[in-house]
PDB file of C-alpha atoms in Angstrom:
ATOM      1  CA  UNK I   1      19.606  14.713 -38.806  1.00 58.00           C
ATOM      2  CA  UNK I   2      16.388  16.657 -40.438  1.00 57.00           C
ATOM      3  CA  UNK I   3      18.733  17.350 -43.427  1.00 58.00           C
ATOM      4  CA  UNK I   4      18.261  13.138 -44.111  1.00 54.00           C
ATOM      5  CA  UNK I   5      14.859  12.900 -44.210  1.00 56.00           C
ATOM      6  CA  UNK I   6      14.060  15.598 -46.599  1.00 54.00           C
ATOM      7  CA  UNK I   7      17.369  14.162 -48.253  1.00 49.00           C
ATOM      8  CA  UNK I   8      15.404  10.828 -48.604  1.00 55.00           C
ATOM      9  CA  UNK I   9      12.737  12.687 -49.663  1.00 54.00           C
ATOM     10  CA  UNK I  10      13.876  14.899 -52.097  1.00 52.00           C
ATOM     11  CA  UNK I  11      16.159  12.646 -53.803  1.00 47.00           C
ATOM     12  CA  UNK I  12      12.904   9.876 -53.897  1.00 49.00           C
ATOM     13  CA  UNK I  13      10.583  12.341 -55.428  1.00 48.00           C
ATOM     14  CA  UNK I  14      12.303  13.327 -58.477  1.00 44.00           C
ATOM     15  CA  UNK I  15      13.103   9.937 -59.263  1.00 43.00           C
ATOM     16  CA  UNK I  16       9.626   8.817 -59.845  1.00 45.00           C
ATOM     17  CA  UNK I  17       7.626  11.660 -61.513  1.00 44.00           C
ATOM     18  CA  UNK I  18       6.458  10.823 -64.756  1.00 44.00           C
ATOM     19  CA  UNK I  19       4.252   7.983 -66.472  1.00 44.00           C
ATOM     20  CA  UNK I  20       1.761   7.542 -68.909  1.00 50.00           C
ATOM     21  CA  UNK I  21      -0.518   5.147 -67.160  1.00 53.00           C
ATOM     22  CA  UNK I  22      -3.395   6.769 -65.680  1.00 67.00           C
ATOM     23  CA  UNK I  23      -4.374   5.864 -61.899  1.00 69.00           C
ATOM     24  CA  UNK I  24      -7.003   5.921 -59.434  1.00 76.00           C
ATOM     25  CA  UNK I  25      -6.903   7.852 -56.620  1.00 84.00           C
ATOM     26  CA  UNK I  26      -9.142   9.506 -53.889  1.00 88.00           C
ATOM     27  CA  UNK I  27      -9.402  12.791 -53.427  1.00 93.00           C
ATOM     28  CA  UNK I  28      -8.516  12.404 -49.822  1.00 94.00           C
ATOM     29  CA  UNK I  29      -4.913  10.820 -51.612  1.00 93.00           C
ATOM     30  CA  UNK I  30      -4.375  13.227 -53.759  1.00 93.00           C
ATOM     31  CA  UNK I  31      -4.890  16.089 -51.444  1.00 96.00           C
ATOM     32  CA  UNK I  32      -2.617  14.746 -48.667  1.00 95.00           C
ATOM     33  CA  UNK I  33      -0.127  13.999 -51.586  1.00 94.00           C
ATOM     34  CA  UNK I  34      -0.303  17.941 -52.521  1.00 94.00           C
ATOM     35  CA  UNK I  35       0.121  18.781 -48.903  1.00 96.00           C
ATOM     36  CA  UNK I  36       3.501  16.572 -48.667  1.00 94.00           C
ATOM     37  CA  UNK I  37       4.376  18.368 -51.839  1.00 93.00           C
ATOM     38  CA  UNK I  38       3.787  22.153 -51.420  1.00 93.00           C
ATOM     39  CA  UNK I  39       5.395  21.479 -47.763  1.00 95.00           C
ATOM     40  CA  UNK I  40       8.595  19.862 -49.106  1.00 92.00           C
ATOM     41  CA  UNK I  41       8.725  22.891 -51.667  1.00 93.00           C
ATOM     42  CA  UNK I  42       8.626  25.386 -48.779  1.00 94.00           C
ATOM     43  CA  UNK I  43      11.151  23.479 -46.954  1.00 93.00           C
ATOM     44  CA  UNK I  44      13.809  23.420 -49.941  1.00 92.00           C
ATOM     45  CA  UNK I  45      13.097  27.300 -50.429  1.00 94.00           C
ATOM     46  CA  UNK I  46      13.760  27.499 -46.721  1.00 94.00           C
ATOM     47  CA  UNK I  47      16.554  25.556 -46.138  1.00 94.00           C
ATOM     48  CA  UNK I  48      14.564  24.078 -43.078  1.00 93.00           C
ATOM     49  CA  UNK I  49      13.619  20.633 -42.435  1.00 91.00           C
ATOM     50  CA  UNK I  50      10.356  20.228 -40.385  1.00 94.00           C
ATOM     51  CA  UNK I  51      10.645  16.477 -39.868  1.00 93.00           C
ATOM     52  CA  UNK I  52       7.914  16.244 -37.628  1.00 95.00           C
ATOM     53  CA  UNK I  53       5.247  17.655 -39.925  1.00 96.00           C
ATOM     54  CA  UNK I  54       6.799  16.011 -42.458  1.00 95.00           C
ATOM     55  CA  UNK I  55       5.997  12.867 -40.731  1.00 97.00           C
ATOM     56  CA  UNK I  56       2.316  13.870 -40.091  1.00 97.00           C
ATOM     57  CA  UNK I  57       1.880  14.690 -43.821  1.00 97.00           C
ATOM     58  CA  UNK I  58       3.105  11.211 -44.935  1.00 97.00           C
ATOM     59  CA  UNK I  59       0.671   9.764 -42.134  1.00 98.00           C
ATOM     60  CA  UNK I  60      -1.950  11.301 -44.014  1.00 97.00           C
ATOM     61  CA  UNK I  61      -0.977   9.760 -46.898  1.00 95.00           C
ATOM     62  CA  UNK I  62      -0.489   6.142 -45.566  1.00 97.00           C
ATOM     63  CA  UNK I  63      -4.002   6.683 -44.090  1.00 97.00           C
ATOM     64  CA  UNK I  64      -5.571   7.460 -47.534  1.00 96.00           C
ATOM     65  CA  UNK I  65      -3.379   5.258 -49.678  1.00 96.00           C
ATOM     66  CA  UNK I  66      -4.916   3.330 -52.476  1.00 95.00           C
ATOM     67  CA  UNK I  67      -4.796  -0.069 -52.129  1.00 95.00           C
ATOM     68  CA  UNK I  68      -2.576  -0.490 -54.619  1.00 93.00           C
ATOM     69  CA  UNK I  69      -0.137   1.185 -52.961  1.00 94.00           C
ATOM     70  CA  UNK I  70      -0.985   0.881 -49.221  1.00 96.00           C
ATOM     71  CA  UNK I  71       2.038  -1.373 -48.328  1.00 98.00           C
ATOM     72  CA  UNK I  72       4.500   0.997 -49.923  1.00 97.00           C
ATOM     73  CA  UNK I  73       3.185   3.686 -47.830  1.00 97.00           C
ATOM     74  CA  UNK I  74       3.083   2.339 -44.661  1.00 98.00           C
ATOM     75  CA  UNK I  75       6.479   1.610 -45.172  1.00 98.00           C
ATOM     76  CA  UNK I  76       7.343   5.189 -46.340  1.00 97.00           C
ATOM     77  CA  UNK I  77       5.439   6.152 -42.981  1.00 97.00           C
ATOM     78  CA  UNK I  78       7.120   3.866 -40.913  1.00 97.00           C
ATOM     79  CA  UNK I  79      10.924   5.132 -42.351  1.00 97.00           C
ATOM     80  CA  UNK I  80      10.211   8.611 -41.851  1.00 95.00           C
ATOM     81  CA  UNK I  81       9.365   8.119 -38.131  1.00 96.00           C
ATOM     82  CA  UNK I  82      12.721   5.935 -37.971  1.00 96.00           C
ATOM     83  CA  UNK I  83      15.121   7.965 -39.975  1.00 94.00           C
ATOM     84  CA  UNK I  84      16.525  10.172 -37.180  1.00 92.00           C
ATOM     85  CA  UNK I  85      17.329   7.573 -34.829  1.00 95.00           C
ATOM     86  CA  UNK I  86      18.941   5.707 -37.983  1.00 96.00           C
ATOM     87  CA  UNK I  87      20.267   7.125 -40.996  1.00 94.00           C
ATOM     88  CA  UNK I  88      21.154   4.408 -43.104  1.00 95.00           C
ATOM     89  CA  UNK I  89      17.400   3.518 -43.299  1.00 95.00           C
ATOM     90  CA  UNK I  90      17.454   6.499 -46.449  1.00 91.00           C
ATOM     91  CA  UNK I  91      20.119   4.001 -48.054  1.00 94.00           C
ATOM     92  CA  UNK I  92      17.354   0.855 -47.751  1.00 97.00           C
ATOM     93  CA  UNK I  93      16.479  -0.459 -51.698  1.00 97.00           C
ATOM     94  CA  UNK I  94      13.576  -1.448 -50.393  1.00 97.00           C
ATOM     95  CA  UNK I  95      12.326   2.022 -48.152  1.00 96.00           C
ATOM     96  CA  UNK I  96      13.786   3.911 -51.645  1.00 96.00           C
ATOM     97  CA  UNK I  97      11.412   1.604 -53.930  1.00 96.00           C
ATOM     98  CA  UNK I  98       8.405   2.117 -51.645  1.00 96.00           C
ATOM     99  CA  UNK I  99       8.835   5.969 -51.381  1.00 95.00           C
ATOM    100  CA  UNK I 100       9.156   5.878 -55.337  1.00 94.00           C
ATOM    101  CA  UNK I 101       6.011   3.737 -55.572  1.00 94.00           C
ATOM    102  CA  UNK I 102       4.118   5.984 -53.567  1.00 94.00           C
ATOM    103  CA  UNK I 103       5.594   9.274 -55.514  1.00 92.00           C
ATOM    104  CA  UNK I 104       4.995   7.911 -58.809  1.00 92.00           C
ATOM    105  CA  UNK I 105       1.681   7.071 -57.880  1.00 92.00           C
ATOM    106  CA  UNK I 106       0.988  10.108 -56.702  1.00 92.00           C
ATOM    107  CA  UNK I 107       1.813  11.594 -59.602  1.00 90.00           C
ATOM    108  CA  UNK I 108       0.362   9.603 -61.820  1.00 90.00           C
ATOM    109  CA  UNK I 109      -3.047   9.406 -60.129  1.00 89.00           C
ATOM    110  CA  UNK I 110      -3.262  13.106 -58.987  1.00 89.00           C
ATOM    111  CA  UNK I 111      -0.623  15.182 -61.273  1.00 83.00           C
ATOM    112  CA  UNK I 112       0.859  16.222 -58.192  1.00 78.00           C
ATOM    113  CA  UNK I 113       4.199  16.803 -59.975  1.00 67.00           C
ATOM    114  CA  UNK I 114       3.570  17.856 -62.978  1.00 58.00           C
ATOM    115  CA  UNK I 115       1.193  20.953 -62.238  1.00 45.00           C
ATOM    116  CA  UNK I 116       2.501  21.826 -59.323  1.00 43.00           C
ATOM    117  CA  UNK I 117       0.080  20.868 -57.203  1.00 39.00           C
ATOM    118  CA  UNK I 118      -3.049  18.063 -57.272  1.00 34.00           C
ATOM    119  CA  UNK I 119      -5.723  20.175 -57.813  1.00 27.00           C
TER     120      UNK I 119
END
């Protein structure tokens, strides 16, 4: 069952990396955003899925979520803490759009993805 939410993850993140448009973002954003990504990088080196932590990382990020974007992570938030108990949430157009949102953002605000890291 932890294997589906970094699954979810994973699969979300590379979809929505890359973007001209530059964005806004607070530094509290962008460094919750680099958490969620160095942690998800340890975890695929690992082979482990922390799904808890996980979850607390994309808490931080639906707490310091642009406006823009606030929706999209609550819903990312709330997924993550539903995903266990069921599965086919990963499979939801709508969770997938709001998890890209939120990525792309992310990326696009903070260069998250690109650099390796937001700061």
């Amino acid at each position: 069952m932890r294997r589906i939410g970094l699954l979810l993850v994973t699969v979300l993140l590379v979809a929505g990396c890359s973007s001209s448009e530059q964005l806004e973002a607070s530094k509290a954003f962008c460094r919750a955003a680099d958490r969620y990504d160095s942690h998800l990088e340890r975890e695929l080196e690992q082979g482990k899925v922390d799904l808890e932590r996980q979850i607390e990382l994309v808490a931080e990020l639906a707490r310091t979520a642009p406006p823009d974007i606030e929706d999209d992570a609550a819903l990312f938030f709330d997924s993550l803490e539903r995903v266990e108990d069921d599965p086919s949430i990963r499979d939801d157009p709508a969770v997938r759009e709001a998890v890209d949102d939120v990525n792309r953002y992310a990326n696009q605000a903070c260069g998250v993805y690109d650099s390796g890291g937001g700061f």
